[in-house]
PDB file of C-alpha atoms in Angstrom:
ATOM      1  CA  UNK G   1     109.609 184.984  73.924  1.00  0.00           C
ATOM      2  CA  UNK G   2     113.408 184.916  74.135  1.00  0.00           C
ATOM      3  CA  UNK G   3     115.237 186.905  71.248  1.00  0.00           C
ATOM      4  CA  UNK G   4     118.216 185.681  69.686  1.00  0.00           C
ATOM      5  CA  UNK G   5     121.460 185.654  71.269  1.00  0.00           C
ATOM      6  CA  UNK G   6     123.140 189.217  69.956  1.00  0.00           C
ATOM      7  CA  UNK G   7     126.734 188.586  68.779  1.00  0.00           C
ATOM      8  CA  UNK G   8     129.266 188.847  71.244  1.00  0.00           C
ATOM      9  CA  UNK G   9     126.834 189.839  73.913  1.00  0.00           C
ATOM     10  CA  UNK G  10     123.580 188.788  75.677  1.00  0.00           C
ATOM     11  CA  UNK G  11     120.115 189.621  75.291  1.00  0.00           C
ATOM     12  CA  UNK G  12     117.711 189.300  78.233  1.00  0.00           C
ATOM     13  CA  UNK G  13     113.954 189.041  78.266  1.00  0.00           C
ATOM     14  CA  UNK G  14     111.227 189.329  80.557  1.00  0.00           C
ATOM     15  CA  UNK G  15     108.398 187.524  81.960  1.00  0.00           C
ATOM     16  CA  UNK G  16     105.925 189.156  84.417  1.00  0.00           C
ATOM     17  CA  UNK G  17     103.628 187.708  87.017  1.00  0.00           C
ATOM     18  CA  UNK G  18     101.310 190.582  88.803  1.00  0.00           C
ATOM     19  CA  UNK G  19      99.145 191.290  90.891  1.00  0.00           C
ATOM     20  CA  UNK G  20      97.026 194.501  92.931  1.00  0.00           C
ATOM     21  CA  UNK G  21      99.821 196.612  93.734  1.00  0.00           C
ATOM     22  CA  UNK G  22     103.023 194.174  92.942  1.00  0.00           C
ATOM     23  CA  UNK G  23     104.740 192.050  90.609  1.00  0.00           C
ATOM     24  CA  UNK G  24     107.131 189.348  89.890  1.00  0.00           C
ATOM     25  CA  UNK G  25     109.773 189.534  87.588  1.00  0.00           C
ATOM     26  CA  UNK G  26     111.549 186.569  85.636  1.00  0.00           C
ATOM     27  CA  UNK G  27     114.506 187.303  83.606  1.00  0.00           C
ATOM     28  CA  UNK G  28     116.050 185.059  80.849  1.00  0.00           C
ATOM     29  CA  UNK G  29     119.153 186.081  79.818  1.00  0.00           C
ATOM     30  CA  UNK G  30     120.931 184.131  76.968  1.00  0.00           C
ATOM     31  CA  UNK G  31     124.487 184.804  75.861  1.00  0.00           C
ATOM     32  CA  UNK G  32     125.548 185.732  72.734  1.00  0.00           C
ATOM     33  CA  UNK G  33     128.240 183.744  70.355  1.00  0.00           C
ATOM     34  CA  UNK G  34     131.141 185.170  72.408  1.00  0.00           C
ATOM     35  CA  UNK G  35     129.747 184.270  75.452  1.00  0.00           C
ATOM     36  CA  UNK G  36     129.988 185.881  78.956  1.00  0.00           C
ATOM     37  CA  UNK G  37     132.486 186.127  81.980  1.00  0.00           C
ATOM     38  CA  UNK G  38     129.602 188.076  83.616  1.00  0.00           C
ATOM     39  CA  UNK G  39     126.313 190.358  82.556  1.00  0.00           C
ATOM     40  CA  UNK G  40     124.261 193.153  83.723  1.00  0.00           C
ATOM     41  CA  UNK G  41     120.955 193.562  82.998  1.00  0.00           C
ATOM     42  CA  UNK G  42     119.137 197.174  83.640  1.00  0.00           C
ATOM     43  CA  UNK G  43     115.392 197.567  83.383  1.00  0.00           C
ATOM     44  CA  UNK G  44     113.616 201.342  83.817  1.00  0.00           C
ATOM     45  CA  UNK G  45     110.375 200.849  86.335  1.00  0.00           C
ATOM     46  CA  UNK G  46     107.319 202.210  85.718  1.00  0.00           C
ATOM     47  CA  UNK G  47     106.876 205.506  87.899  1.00  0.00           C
ATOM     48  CA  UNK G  48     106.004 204.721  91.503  1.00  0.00           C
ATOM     49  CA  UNK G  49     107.319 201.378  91.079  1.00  0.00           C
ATOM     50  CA  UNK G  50     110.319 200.132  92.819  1.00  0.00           C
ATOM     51  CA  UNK G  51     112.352 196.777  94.020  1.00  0.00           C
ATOM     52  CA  UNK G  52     112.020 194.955  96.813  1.00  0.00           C
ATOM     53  CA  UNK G  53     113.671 191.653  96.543  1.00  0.00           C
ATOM     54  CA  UNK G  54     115.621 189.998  94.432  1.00  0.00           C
ATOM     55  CA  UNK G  55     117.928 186.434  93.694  1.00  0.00           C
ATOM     56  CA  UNK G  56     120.263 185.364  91.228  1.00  0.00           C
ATOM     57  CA  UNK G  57     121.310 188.705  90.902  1.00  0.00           C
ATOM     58  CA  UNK G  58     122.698 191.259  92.383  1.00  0.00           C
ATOM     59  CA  UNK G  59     120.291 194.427  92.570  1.00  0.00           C
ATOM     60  CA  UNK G  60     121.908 198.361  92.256  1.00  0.00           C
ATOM     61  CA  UNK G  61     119.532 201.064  92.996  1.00  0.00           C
ATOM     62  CA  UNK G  62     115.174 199.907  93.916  1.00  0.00           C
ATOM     63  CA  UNK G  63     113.574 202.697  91.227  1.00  0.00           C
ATOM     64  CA  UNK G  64     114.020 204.336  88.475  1.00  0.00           C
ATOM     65  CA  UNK G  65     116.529 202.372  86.425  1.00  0.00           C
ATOM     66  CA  UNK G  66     117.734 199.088  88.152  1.00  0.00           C
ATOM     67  CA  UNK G  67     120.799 197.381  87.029  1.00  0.00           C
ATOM     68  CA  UNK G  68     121.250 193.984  88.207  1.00  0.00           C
ATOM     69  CA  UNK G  69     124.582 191.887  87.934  1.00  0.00           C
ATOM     70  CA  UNK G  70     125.493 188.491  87.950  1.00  0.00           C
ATOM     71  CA  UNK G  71     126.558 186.390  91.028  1.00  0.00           C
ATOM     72  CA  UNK G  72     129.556 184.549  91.349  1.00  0.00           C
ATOM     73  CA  UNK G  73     127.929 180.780  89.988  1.00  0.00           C
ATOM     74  CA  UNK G  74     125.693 182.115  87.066  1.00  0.00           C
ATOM     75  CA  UNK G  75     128.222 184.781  85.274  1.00  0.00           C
ATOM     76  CA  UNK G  76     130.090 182.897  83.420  1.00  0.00           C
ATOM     77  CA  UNK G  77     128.038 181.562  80.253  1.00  0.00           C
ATOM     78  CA  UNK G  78     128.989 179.414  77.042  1.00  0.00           C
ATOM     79  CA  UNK G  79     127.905 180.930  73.740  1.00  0.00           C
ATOM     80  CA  UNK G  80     123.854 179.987  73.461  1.00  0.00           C
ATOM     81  CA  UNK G  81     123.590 179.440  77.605  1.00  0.00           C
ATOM     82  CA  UNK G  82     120.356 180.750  79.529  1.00  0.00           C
ATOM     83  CA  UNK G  83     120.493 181.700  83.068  1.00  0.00           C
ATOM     84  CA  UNK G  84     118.072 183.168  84.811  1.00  0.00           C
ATOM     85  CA  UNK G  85     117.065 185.976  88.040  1.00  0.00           C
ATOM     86  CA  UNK G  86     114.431 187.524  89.700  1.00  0.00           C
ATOM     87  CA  UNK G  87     112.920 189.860  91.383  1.00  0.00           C
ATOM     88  CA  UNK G  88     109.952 191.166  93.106  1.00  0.00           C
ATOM     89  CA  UNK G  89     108.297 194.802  93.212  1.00  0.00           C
ATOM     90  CA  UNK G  90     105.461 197.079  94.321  1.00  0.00           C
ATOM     91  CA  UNK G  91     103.292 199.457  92.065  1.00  0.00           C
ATOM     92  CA  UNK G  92     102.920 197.883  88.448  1.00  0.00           C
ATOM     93  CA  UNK G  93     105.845 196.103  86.572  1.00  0.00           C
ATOM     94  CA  UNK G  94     103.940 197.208  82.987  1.00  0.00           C
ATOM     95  CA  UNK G  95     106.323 197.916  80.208  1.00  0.00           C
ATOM     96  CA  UNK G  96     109.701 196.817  81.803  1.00  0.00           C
ATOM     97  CA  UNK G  97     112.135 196.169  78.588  1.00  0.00           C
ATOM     98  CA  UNK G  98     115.663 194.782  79.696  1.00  0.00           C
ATOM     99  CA  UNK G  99     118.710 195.290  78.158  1.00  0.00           C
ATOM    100  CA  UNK G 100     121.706 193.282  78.649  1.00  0.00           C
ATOM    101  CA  UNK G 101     125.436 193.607  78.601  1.00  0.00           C
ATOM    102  CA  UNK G 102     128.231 191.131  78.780  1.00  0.00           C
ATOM    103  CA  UNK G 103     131.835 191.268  80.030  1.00  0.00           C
TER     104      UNK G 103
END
């Protein structure tokens, strides 16, 4: 389910596709009334889990907390617009919560 845009901002959610030992990672994110001239989006793995591909995006960091960041044709959003990004792991993708903030 996608939340409502946030005012001003973006919201992102998440929707999970896994398997023994990995996962794949679709990410909705939806700006706010504002709109965006760009987005980030971080998401805390589950221990033992890390990154090891990714598109649409721009990946910083493989475990832990992972920020990922627009790329230059899918920053810039009107208020309401969905993009979306990927991205591909090992160990489990369980509980991964997004958050998302605009520029």
């Amino acid at each position: 389910t996608t939340p409502p845009p946030t005012t001003g901002g973006c919201s992102a959610s998440v929707s999970l596709n896994s398997w023994n030992g990995g996962f794949v990672a679709s990410v909705k994110v939806t700006a706010g009334s504002a709109g965006t001239n760009g987005w980030n989006v971080s998401v805390t793995l589950a221990s033992g889990a890390s990154v090891t591909n990714s598109w649409s995006a721009t990946a910083s960091g493989s475990t832990g907390t992972v920020r990922f960041a627009n790329v230059d044709y899918n920053g810039r959003l009107s208020a309401g617009q969905v993009t979306e990004f990927g991205f591909q792991g090992t160990g489990s993708g369980a509980g991964l919560t997004p958050t998302c903030t605009a520029s």
